[in-house]
XYZ file of C-alpha atoms in Angstrom:
684
model
C -2.461 -33.886 27.304
C -4.844 -34.584 24.461
C -4.142 -33.424 20.955
C -6.160 -32.801 17.661
C -5.389 -31.860 14.103
C -5.777 -28.215 13.128
C -6.585 -26.889 9.758
C -6.821 -23.281 8.536
C -7.541 -22.386 4.903
C -7.959 -18.839 3.662
C -9.768 -18.737 0.200
C -9.121 -15.707 -2.020
C -9.279 -14.437 -5.524
C -6.313 -15.642 -7.642
C -3.085 -15.056 -5.862
C 0.088 -13.632 -7.460
C 1.622 -16.702 -9.215
C 5.241 -15.711 -8.767
C 4.771 -15.256 -5.010
C 2.449 -18.213 -4.304
C 5.006 -20.626 -3.038
C 6.741 -18.194 -0.862
C 3.391 -16.985 0.626
C 2.575 -20.529 1.524
C 5.910 -21.151 3.161
C 5.725 -17.880 5.182
C 2.189 -18.637 6.234
C 3.331 -21.854 7.681
C 6.416 -20.313 9.306
C 4.275 -17.690 11.024
C 1.897 -20.206 12.454
C 4.809 -22.335 13.681
C 6.269 -19.317 15.336
C 3.005 -18.431 17.095
C 2.477 -22.053 18.248
C 6.004 -22.276 19.729
C 5.622 -18.909 21.473
C 2.375 -20.141 23.007
C 4.099 -23.422 24.163
C 1.779 -25.620 21.988
C 3.305 -28.843 20.795
C 2.489 -30.756 17.651
C 3.767 -33.741 15.691
C 3.546 -32.638 12.067
C 2.868 -29.787 9.674
C 1.976 -29.245 6.036
C 1.379 -26.290 3.826
C -0.966 -26.136 0.890
C -0.843 -23.405 -1.729
C -3.057 -23.183 -4.805
C -4.218 -20.260 -6.945
C -7.266 -19.405 -4.781
C -6.159 -20.701 -1.370
C -3.433 -20.887 1.301
C -3.807 -23.627 3.909
C -1.835 -25.050 6.820
C -2.444 -28.437 8.425
C -0.995 -29.039 11.910
C -0.939 -32.706 13.160
C -1.794 -33.548 16.736
C -1.735 -30.080 18.220
C -2.170 -29.688 21.929
C -5.771 -28.661 22.661
C -4.695 -26.961 25.914
C -1.812 -24.585 26.621
C 0.302 -25.811 29.579
C 0.274 -23.900 32.759
C 3.203 -21.544 33.199
C 5.027 -19.997 36.102
C 7.044 -16.781 35.671
C 9.594 -15.412 38.062
C 10.937 -11.806 37.596
C 13.753 -10.526 39.707
C 13.581 -6.809 40.718
C 16.002 -4.395 42.465
C 18.063 -5.500 45.513
C 16.377 -4.921 48.890
C 18.785 -2.169 49.909
C 17.900 -0.300 46.674
C 14.216 -0.962 47.011
C 13.763 0.564 50.519
C 15.353 3.604 52.238
C 16.712 3.656 55.735
C 13.293 4.077 57.279
C 11.937 1.088 55.364
C 9.888 3.169 52.957
C 9.751 1.849 49.370
C 11.915 3.767 46.816
C 10.909 4.576 43.177
C 12.839 1.491 42.128
C 10.524 -0.754 44.156
C 7.410 1.072 43.085
C 8.469 1.077 39.501
C 9.096 -2.648 39.613
C 5.665 -3.392 40.995
C 4.103 -1.117 38.280
C 6.059 -2.984 35.571
C 4.693 -6.214 36.796
C 1.151 -4.838 37.013
C 0.619 -5.469 40.710
C 0.675 -3.737 44.034
C 3.990 -3.734 46.010
C 2.411 -5.908 48.635
C 2.068 -8.679 46.023
C 5.825 -8.737 45.467
C 8.000 -11.283 47.286
C 10.291 -9.186 49.540
C 11.912 -12.082 51.465
C 14.984 -12.617 49.451
C 18.127 -10.424 48.602
C 16.137 -9.147 45.649
C 12.453 -8.298 45.184
C 10.879 -11.038 43.102
C 7.460 -11.290 41.299
C 6.135 -14.770 40.892
C 2.968 -15.661 39.025
C 1.279 -18.834 38.072
C -0.448 -18.478 34.683
C -3.037 -21.180 33.854
C -2.993 -22.321 30.228
C -5.671 -21.319 27.868
C -7.515 -23.564 25.412
C -5.827 -23.724 22.118
C -9.046 -22.770 20.278
C -8.885 -19.346 22.069
C -5.248 -18.743 20.925
C -5.471 -19.997 17.319
C -7.265 -17.029 15.811
C -4.587 -14.520 16.959
C -1.825 -16.885 15.877
C -3.317 -17.159 12.418
C -4.023 -13.474 12.240
C -0.471 -12.524 13.157
C 0.913 -14.922 10.560
C -1.320 -13.348 7.841
C -0.128 -9.935 8.894
C 3.473 -10.919 8.677
C 3.215 -12.413 5.079
C 5.725 -10.794 2.711
C 3.246 -8.764 0.721
C 4.916 -5.632 -0.830
C 1.493 -3.939 -1.426
C -1.830 -4.821 0.202
C -5.232 -4.054 -1.311
C -8.753 -3.292 -0.048
C -11.898 -4.497 -1.688
C -15.646 -3.330 -1.475
C -16.609 -1.335 1.512
C -14.287 -3.408 3.740
C -11.324 -1.800 5.519
C -9.591 -5.256 5.585
C -6.277 -5.456 3.667
C -4.621 -8.418 1.990
C -2.758 -9.305 -1.172
C -6.162 -10.246 -2.853
C -9.760 -10.104 -1.790
C -10.765 -12.945 0.525
C -13.598 -15.268 -0.185
C -13.892 -17.854 2.629
C -12.173 -19.102 5.758
C -11.961 -22.658 7.106
C -10.617 -23.186 10.637
C -11.131 -26.546 12.344
C -9.536 -27.993 15.496
C -10.520 -31.591 15.421
C -14.052 -31.666 14.148
C -14.974 -28.358 15.771
C -14.953 -24.967 13.967
C -12.780 -22.443 15.607
C -15.132 -19.431 16.180
C -13.496 -16.296 14.742
C -13.646 -13.713 11.938
C -10.460 -12.876 10.026
C -10.003 -10.478 7.070
C -13.763 -10.050 6.846
C -14.447 -13.841 6.694
C -16.244 -15.878 9.402
C -14.599 -19.198 10.009
C -16.452 -22.323 8.973
C -15.973 -25.696 7.498
C -17.033 -24.883 3.886
C -14.252 -24.806 1.348
C -14.681 -24.387 -2.417
C -13.701 -26.681 -5.308
C -12.695 -26.056 -8.875
C -14.438 -23.063 -10.426
C -15.928 -25.129 -13.310
C -15.603 -28.761 -12.427
C -16.990 -28.428 -8.853
C -18.422 -24.981 -8.214
C -20.331 -26.264 -5.196
C -18.922 -25.820 -1.682
C -16.794 -28.601 -0.271
C -17.558 -29.572 3.421
C -14.401 -30.410 5.429
C -15.354 -32.877 8.179
C -11.919 -33.281 9.841
C -8.576 -31.467 9.101
C -7.092 -34.733 7.904
C -9.815 -35.064 5.237
C -8.872 -31.725 3.560
C -6.472 -32.863 0.830
C -8.685 -35.715 -0.409
C -11.882 -33.728 -0.097
C -10.471 -31.097 -2.462
C -8.938 -33.620 -4.801
C -12.513 -35.017 -5.315
C -13.546 -31.404 -6.084
C -10.855 -31.136 -8.770
C -8.345 -29.176 -6.711
C -4.809 -30.399 -6.113
C -4.019 -28.161 -3.113
C -0.474 -29.471 -2.627
C 1.866 -27.193 -4.538
C 4.654 -29.821 -4.707
C 2.157 -32.493 -5.980
C 1.012 -30.203 -8.806
C 4.497 -29.267 -9.729
C 5.599 -32.833 -9.925
C 2.602 -33.807 -12.019
C 3.121 -30.982 -14.489
C 6.912 -31.732 -14.787
C 6.264 -35.478 -15.308
C 3.476 -35.149 -17.776
C 5.327 -32.449 -19.745
C 8.328 -34.777 -20.085
C 6.071 -37.616 -21.179
C 4.404 -35.485 -23.848
C 7.731 -34.114 -25.026
C 9.048 -37.686 -25.461
C 5.948 -38.577 -27.498
C 6.914 -35.654 -29.838
C 10.460 -37.022 -30.043
C 11.837 -34.032 -28.228
C 12.693 -32.708 -24.825
C 10.925 -29.822 -22.945
C 12.642 -26.674 -21.751
C 11.439 -26.426 -18.184
C 13.067 -23.568 -16.263
C 12.340 -23.942 -12.543
C 10.934 -20.416 -12.222
C 8.542 -21.045 -15.091
C 7.538 -24.420 -13.654
C 6.743 -22.723 -10.333
C 4.755 -20.004 -11.988
C 2.667 -22.461 -14.071
C 2.080 -24.563 -10.962
C 0.792 -21.500 -9.162
C -1.633 -20.761 -12.062
C -3.647 -23.996 -12.043
C -5.643 -26.067 -9.580
C -6.223 -29.063 -11.875
C -3.198 -29.187 -14.338
C -3.812 -30.695 -17.729
C -0.709 -30.326 -20.065
C -1.550 -30.370 -23.773
C 0.630 -30.314 -26.942
C 0.093 -27.448 -29.349
C 1.905 -26.460 -32.567
C 2.797 -23.406 -34.698
C 3.686 -22.964 -38.387
C 7.181 -24.189 -39.351
C 7.921 -20.943 -41.135
C 8.455 -19.269 -37.767
C 11.575 -21.476 -37.209
C 13.443 -19.151 -39.541
C 13.308 -16.550 -36.706
C 16.089 -16.934 -34.019
C 14.770 -19.656 -31.699
C 15.782 -17.678 -28.656
C 13.274 -14.953 -29.568
C 10.523 -17.582 -30.086
C 11.317 -19.261 -26.843
C 11.516 -15.983 -24.993
C 8.076 -14.875 -26.148
C 6.432 -18.265 -25.531
C 7.897 -18.580 -22.062
C 7.598 -15.049 -20.732
C 4.315 -14.010 -22.306
C 2.336 -17.225 -22.616
C 3.907 -19.544 -19.915
C 4.389 -22.384 -22.445
C 7.112 -25.074 -22.334
C 8.979 -25.079 -25.581
C 10.278 -28.371 -27.157
C 13.740 -29.092 -28.570
C 14.872 -31.898 -30.873
C 17.945 -34.098 -30.107
C 20.217 -31.467 -31.551
C 18.833 -28.646 -29.481
C 16.786 -27.143 -32.274
C 13.366 -25.709 -31.552
C 10.439 -27.991 -32.674
C 7.296 -26.215 -34.037
C 5.450 -27.496 -31.012
C 4.956 -26.416 -27.393
C 3.159 -27.570 -24.200
C 0.468 -25.510 -22.490
C -1.000 -26.436 -19.096
C -4.772 -26.032 -18.959
C -6.657 -25.649 -15.727
C -9.553 -27.756 -16.926
C -10.185 -31.356 -18.063
C -12.001 -30.561 -21.180
C -14.324 -32.870 -23.070
C -12.845 -31.331 -26.219
C -9.181 -30.630 -25.633
C -8.667 -29.709 -29.209
C -10.605 -26.466 -28.576
C -8.055 -25.509 -25.845
C -5.168 -26.378 -28.227
C -6.653 -24.353 -31.003
C -7.196 -21.407 -28.709
C -3.549 -21.308 -27.574
C -2.319 -21.734 -31.089
C -4.450 -18.762 -32.169
C -3.147 -16.646 -29.172
C 0.523 -17.447 -29.905
C 0.491 -16.797 -33.619
C 0.455 -12.932 -33.384
C 3.377 -12.952 -30.988
C 5.473 -15.215 -33.308
C 4.380 -13.018 -36.213
C 5.750 -9.978 -34.422
C 9.032 -11.646 -33.868
C 9.235 -12.647 -37.497
C 8.443 -9.151 -38.636
C 11.101 -7.546 -36.462
C 13.642 -10.085 -37.611
C 12.974 -9.614 -41.278
C 12.896 -5.722 -40.884
C 16.234 -5.706 -39.176
C 17.850 -7.845 -41.905
C 17.071 -5.277 -44.566
C 20.149 -3.234 -43.577
C 23.660 -4.254 -42.544
C 24.241 -4.653 -38.828
C 27.021 -2.042 -38.811
C 24.535 0.617 -40.032
C 22.773 0.550 -36.649
C 25.823 2.234 -35.200
C 24.375 5.556 -36.622
C 21.404 5.268 -34.280
C 23.684 4.575 -31.303
C 25.432 7.902 -31.775
C 22.298 9.453 -30.324
C 21.957 6.971 -27.463
C 23.691 7.981 -24.239
C 25.857 5.415 -22.475
C 26.566 7.711 -19.537
C 26.103 11.479 -19.676
C 29.788 12.195 -18.849
C 31.227 9.357 -20.946
C 29.416 9.820 -24.232
C 27.177 7.749 -26.402
C 26.940 4.009 -26.823
C 28.674 4.309 -30.183
C 31.685 6.066 -28.303
C 31.739 3.016 -26.010
C 31.679 0.610 -28.973
C 34.704 2.383 -30.518
C 36.614 2.254 -27.222
C 35.748 -1.448 -26.820
C 36.880 -2.091 -30.429
C 40.334 -0.591 -29.763
C 40.735 -2.189 -26.380
C 39.666 -5.675 -27.645
C 42.134 -5.340 -30.522
C 44.838 -4.614 -27.879
C 43.818 -7.481 -25.701
C 43.271 -10.170 -28.241
C 46.959 -10.842 -29.151
C 47.774 -11.309 -25.437
C 45.128 -14.095 -25.308
C 46.350 -15.728 -28.527
C 43.530 -14.197 -30.582
C 43.323 -12.054 -33.653
C 43.442 -8.294 -33.081
C 41.677 -7.350 -36.312
C 38.621 -9.624 -35.721
C 38.429 -8.596 -32.093
C 38.419 -4.991 -33.194
C 35.694 -5.686 -35.680
C 33.545 -7.493 -33.052
C 34.021 -4.624 -30.692
C 32.828 -2.161 -33.319
C 29.709 -4.235 -34.000
C 29.198 -5.208 -30.333
C 26.386 -2.652 -29.441
C 24.686 -2.454 -32.990
C 21.803 -4.833 -32.095
C 20.745 -2.613 -29.234
C 19.245 -0.309 -31.897
C 17.384 -3.150 -33.674
C 13.710 -3.701 -33.629
C 14.198 -7.217 -32.297
C 16.063 -6.097 -29.209
C 13.703 -3.264 -28.808
C 10.811 -5.748 -28.491
C 12.827 -8.572 -26.803
C 15.613 -6.955 -24.592
C 16.682 -10.456 -23.642
C 17.879 -10.874 -27.198
C 20.762 -8.418 -26.909
C 23.908 -10.076 -28.151
C 21.907 -13.130 -29.505
C 20.214 -10.923 -32.114
C 23.645 -9.497 -33.046
C 24.961 -13.037 -33.679
C 22.206 -13.802 -36.008
C 22.459 -10.452 -37.988
C 26.230 -10.711 -38.192
C 25.948 -14.261 -39.527
C 23.427 -12.990 -42.053
C 25.907 -10.358 -43.147
C 28.679 -12.865 -43.662
C 30.898 -11.814 -40.711
C 33.447 -14.389 -39.600
C 31.993 -16.906 -37.230
C 34.061 -15.865 -34.180
C 33.168 -12.264 -34.797
C 29.471 -13.173 -34.845
C 29.770 -15.237 -31.703
C 31.622 -12.554 -29.842
C 28.514 -10.326 -30.071
C 26.743 -12.663 -27.849
C 29.761 -13.726 -25.843
C 30.559 -10.099 -24.866
C 27.894 -10.326 -22.106
C 29.318 -13.618 -20.672
C 29.320 -14.730 -17.977
C 25.818 -13.471 -17.412
C 25.784 -14.500 -13.778
C 27.531 -16.506 -11.188
C 28.618 -19.889 -12.668
C 27.160 -18.999 -16.040
C 28.660 -19.853 -19.394
C 31.887 -18.292 -20.490
C 32.968 -17.133 -23.966
C 34.029 -20.056 -26.145
C 36.027 -18.027 -28.705
C 39.156 -15.934 -28.032
C 37.605 -13.056 -29.943
C 34.583 -13.303 -27.638
C 36.820 -13.359 -24.514
C 38.705 -10.276 -25.735
C 35.480 -8.303 -26.355
C 33.942 -9.458 -23.143
C 36.961 -8.342 -21.110
C 37.253 -5.087 -23.105
C 33.587 -4.233 -22.569
C 33.775 -4.830 -18.767
C 37.094 -3.035 -18.388
C 35.806 -0.091 -20.314
C 32.774 0.171 -18.006
C 34.968 -0.150 -14.837
C 37.496 2.467 -15.927
C 34.775 4.898 -17.135
C 32.498 4.726 -14.059
C 35.421 4.760 -11.650
C 36.931 7.591 -13.623
C 33.901 9.888 -12.915
C 33.808 8.922 -9.223
C 30.688 6.767 -9.221
C 32.004 3.945 -7.150
C 29.637 1.166 -5.889
C 28.592 1.672 -2.236
C 27.233 -1.001 -0.050
C 24.481 -2.838 -1.912
C 24.192 -0.056 -4.549
C 26.034 -0.997 -7.735
C 23.837 0.472 -10.564
C 26.512 -0.266 -13.290
C 27.125 -3.815 -11.929
C 30.785 -3.140 -11.472
C 31.354 -6.011 -9.068
C 29.837 -8.406 -11.528
C 32.022 -6.968 -14.329
C 35.133 -7.471 -12.231
C 34.213 -11.024 -11.272
C 33.377 -11.791 -14.943
C 36.874 -10.659 -16.095
C 38.502 -12.794 -13.389
C 36.395 -15.786 -14.216
C 37.185 -15.594 -17.949
C 40.964 -15.172 -17.356
C 41.305 -17.827 -14.654
C 38.788 -20.465 -15.709
C 39.849 -20.297 -19.341
C 43.602 -20.104 -18.480
C 44.143 -16.931 -20.346
C 47.298 -14.928 -19.395
C 46.634 -11.176 -19.636
C 48.455 -8.481 -17.664
C 45.538 -6.393 -16.407
C 47.964 -3.647 -15.443
C 48.659 -2.959 -19.135
C 45.005 -3.480 -20.251
C 43.661 -1.068 -17.612
C 46.230 1.521 -18.573
C 45.272 1.242 -22.161
C 41.625 1.560 -21.283
C 42.217 4.730 -19.285
C 43.967 6.381 -22.227
C 40.920 5.614 -24.455
C 38.817 7.993 -22.415
C 41.060 10.937 -22.906
C 39.980 13.857 -20.712
C 36.669 12.440 -19.839
C 37.950 10.744 -16.702
C 40.231 11.761 -13.950
C 43.366 9.751 -14.786
C 45.470 10.292 -11.609
C 45.520 7.025 -9.654
C 42.601 5.631 -11.724
C 44.420 2.497 -13.108
C 45.546 1.517 -9.561
C 42.073 2.068 -8.171
C 40.484 -0.133 -10.849
C 43.100 -2.876 -10.413
C 42.683 -2.817 -6.693
C 38.865 -3.205 -7.075
C 39.273 -6.126 -9.515
C 41.765 -8.085 -7.463
C 39.681 -7.408 -4.233
C 36.933 -9.521 -5.814
C 39.268 -12.538 -5.733
C 39.166 -12.576 -1.990
C 35.503 -13.588 -1.890
C 36.024 -16.060 -4.612
C 38.846 -17.841 -2.703
C 36.875 -17.738 0.560
C 33.998 -19.540 -1.260
C 36.519 -22.204 -2.494
C 37.824 -22.736 1.059
C 41.142 -20.954 0.502
C 42.381 -19.240 3.696
C 42.494 -15.477 3.493
C 46.115 -15.427 4.569
C 47.018 -17.386 1.429
C 45.180 -14.726 -0.664
C 46.962 -11.915 1.176
C 50.426 -13.553 0.742
C 49.973 -13.325 -3.029
C 48.197 -10.048 -3.052
C 51.263 -8.449 -1.368
C 53.227 -9.088 -4.578
C 50.539 -7.397 -6.776
C 50.787 -9.754 -9.797
C 49.097 -8.055 -12.794
C 47.748 -11.340 -14.329
C 44.706 -12.955 -12.807
C 45.881 -16.333 -14.010
C 49.292 -15.858 -12.549
C 47.674 -14.728 -9.297
C 45.628 -17.925 -9.194
C 48.495 -20.112 -9.894
C 50.457 -18.561 -7.013
C 47.457 -19.033 -4.691
C 47.089 -22.650 -5.539
C 50.837 -23.107 -4.937
C 50.725 -21.472 -1.579
C 47.692 -23.522 -0.657
C 49.569 -26.753 -1.496
C 52.695 -25.416 0.374
C 50.666 -24.956 3.557
C 50.101 -28.622 3.647
C 53.839 -29.397 3.975
C 55.323 -30.123 7.413
C 57.970 -27.347 6.897
C 55.348 -24.708 6.047
C 54.663 -23.229 9.462
C 58.409 -22.973 10.486
C 59.350 -21.435 7.171
C 56.400 -18.951 7.444
C 57.600 -18.014 10.909
C 61.256 -17.598 9.657
C 60.041 -15.417 6.778
C 58.234 -13.231 9.250
C 61.245 -13.004 11.441
C 63.566 -12.209 8.441
C 61.038 -9.550 7.231
C 61.041 -7.872 10.625
C 64.945 -7.889 10.687
C 65.286 -6.507 7.234
C 62.798 -3.716 7.981
C 65.018 -2.440 10.672
C 68.292 -2.593 8.719
C 70.039 0.705 8.458
C 70.778 1.887 4.909
C 70.519 -0.188 1.701
C 71.005 -3.922 1.875
C 73.790 -5.241 -0.323
C 72.806 -7.112 -3.450
C 75.790 -9.457 -3.185
C 76.706 -11.865 -0.384
C 80.495 -11.891 0.403
C 81.570 -15.312 1.785
C 84.786 -13.726 3.085
C 82.744 -12.240 5.919
C 81.426 -15.627 7.102
C 82.712 -16.750 10.443
C 80.297 -19.676 11.097
C 79.992 -22.983 9.302
C 76.159 -22.530 9.357
C 76.546 -19.413 7.343
C 78.410 -21.321 4.646
C 75.803 -24.082 4.822
C 72.860 -21.646 4.386
C 74.631 -19.793 1.623
C 75.323 -23.002 -0.278
C 71.702 -24.129 0.220
C 70.340 -20.789 -1.087
C 72.616 -20.908 -4.117
C 71.463 -24.406 -4.971
C 67.800 -23.540 -4.394
C 68.121 -20.371 -6.538
C 69.675 -22.426 -9.401
C 66.821 -25.011 -9.049
C 63.796 -22.673 -8.795
C 64.796 -20.102 -11.456
C 63.542 -22.338 -14.393
C 60.502 -23.300 -12.309
C 59.599 -19.612 -11.741
C 60.022 -18.869 -15.350
C 57.642 -21.630 -16.166
C 55.291 -20.586 -13.340
C 55.771 -23.965 -11.650
C 55.042 -22.309 -8.376
C 54.050 -25.496 -6.453
C 57.240 -27.196 -7.441
C 59.202 -24.033 -6.581
C 57.827 -23.868 -3.062
C 58.223 -27.575 -2.534
C 61.923 -27.207 -3.448
C 62.323 -24.189 -1.052
C 60.811 -26.287 1.773
C 64.157 -28.035 1.885
C 65.750 -24.941 3.211
C 64.157 -25.344 6.602
C 67.073 -27.347 8.078
C 69.888 -25.000 7.108
C 67.775 -21.994 8.095
C 67.000 -23.422 11.510
C 70.611 -24.212 12.106
C 71.606 -20.687 10.983
C 69.359 -19.020 13.419
C 70.386 -21.260 16.249
C 74.093 -20.635 15.786
C 74.374 -17.163 14.309
C 73.705 -13.691 15.764
C 72.494 -11.647 12.780
C 73.071 -8.293 14.410
C 76.785 -8.823 14.912
C 78.927 -5.975 16.278
C 81.169 -5.808 13.199
C 79.265 -3.759 10.679
C 80.603 -5.559 7.645
C 79.603 -8.987 9.091
C 76.188 -7.650 10.049
C 75.607 -6.117 6.591
C 76.620 -9.393 4.945
C 74.220 -11.379 7.042
C 71.341 -9.013 6.096
C 72.315 -9.573 2.446
C 72.201 -13.319 2.985
C 68.781 -13.211 4.642
C 67.547 -10.812 1.849
C 68.640 -13.490 -0.627
C 66.709 -16.052 1.365
C 63.563 -13.924 1.528
C 63.821 -13.118 -2.204
C 63.545 -16.797 -3.084
C 60.136 -17.072 -1.403
C 58.988 -13.664 -2.711
C 59.294 -15.146 -6.144
C 56.011 -16.851 -5.378
C 54.371 -15.128 -2.419
C 55.095 -13.301 0.834
C 54.712 -16.265 3.090
C 55.627 -14.302 6.168
C 51.903 -13.342 6.057
C 50.986 -16.885 6.680
C 52.124 -16.976 10.308
């Protein structure tokens, strides 16, 4: 079967830059889906996405759809005809479904069967519908109309190229009749560009000053930006999202270096970077020490004969924005940071839970409680908590919301606050996402945990639990943040005490009954997903969860120990024994004795197990005290032999009540040794 290249290009007004790459990928995916459904084979595919166009090139596409045969089985013969041989509704319904008369149905087999040979259609007749379906399925949240047309698309369409080999595919889509005329750069090549063959597309547009390949433009911008930054003895900040957006804004990228007055460097560099990236789409430059340079890189969409004019234009545009940031910063510094708390008394945190200032006071007291448990300073943690929300009322954060915490750090430093107090104002929001940076200071860690715990307790306390995907107060993220800080930074805090303290801070604003347990349950539930991501079996997690450790660090140490224990050859047998012992003890009548009485032993294996338990208990006690759980479980693995021998030779449920009770006490001692780390009966 012969094959030819296929090209479709839809020309539009400028497409949404943040969505351009995904629109291109979806356009290609939709066309591929249509080709596969039609049974059309091809050898290659490419997608092109530029500000004014989406295009797909399919290499060596079948020019003819293959013939197809379909066979559809219907009802059995006995259900299709009655005793007199007349067709039933089942037979008539099957024929109607197939779109034929009953006489055209094969009735010779055990079931009615409809067979049809469908000759293949020319690909050129199928492609318009395939392209149209793909365009209709693009992820466009809101479509628009233009002019008098009733067509709808993300932007008004301007032209349509559709070629199969050297022939135009005759069709009209979205108000545009297909042809072979594309368009070049608006200014460098305003004339139409004739596409002779699909394979000529990319180079034909390149000659017309359009780099149609998104990846090529992206790579060119990244490479040239890095080169220019190096020439300025710096490095460029190139967030992937910003790089994608800039790539989607230009057809013919020309990066240029611009500058701004050095006096603006007195403003927090985060504010300058934010406004230049978010508002102007510039790449900022840093020196070798990570300090902002008074220069930036803009990406022009023209190759100007006088690039200096473009540079001056961008410098003129950015100056007012930097001036605004400078003004807000200087205005805020005219009063102490703490004074902004007065404004926060009138800002609602949550209608039932009070103001943002109320929250700051709770966080202050809770952080002061937490800090000593982490090895930090209670007074400084309390001070940081009191200042933690002040910058929310500043002009800087009002204009640049991304500066919350960061602005607080600069203002606290300006006021002469201790360095860790100032840092804590930014670190309270850490980690800001999965895998993001954690607080570096103990004061910051205390405030970050306090802030998150306060939110969890308050929102749970008024019954606003997260449901499904709805979590407006980001409670899941708060819980995960607490766990990451404690585990990754190896900080030992009993969350049971901290949550109870947080509940008390709310007074009568929350329903206290069962609240602490509910919050703790929610926090430790988040560990399950964390361990699953790390490849830890859920049974390992559940074996530790059964003991309900209050410290997240302690919980993690136990999990790691059980995970290591499961690799030992004795693990499965001991898990099974623990499960057996657990079942036996659950059926014991009355309380189990705390002491084992050797005088009731009547079997040498009882003496052996008792001796092995005493030796193991003596060995693991200091290990447990030092939380050397891996070493403890490794030592307990040596109990397998005397345990196996005991169960082979000894009947636990002896007729003599005293002997039976003593054996239960012995097994309780055995189980207690393992429960010092985890309930390994759950591993079986």
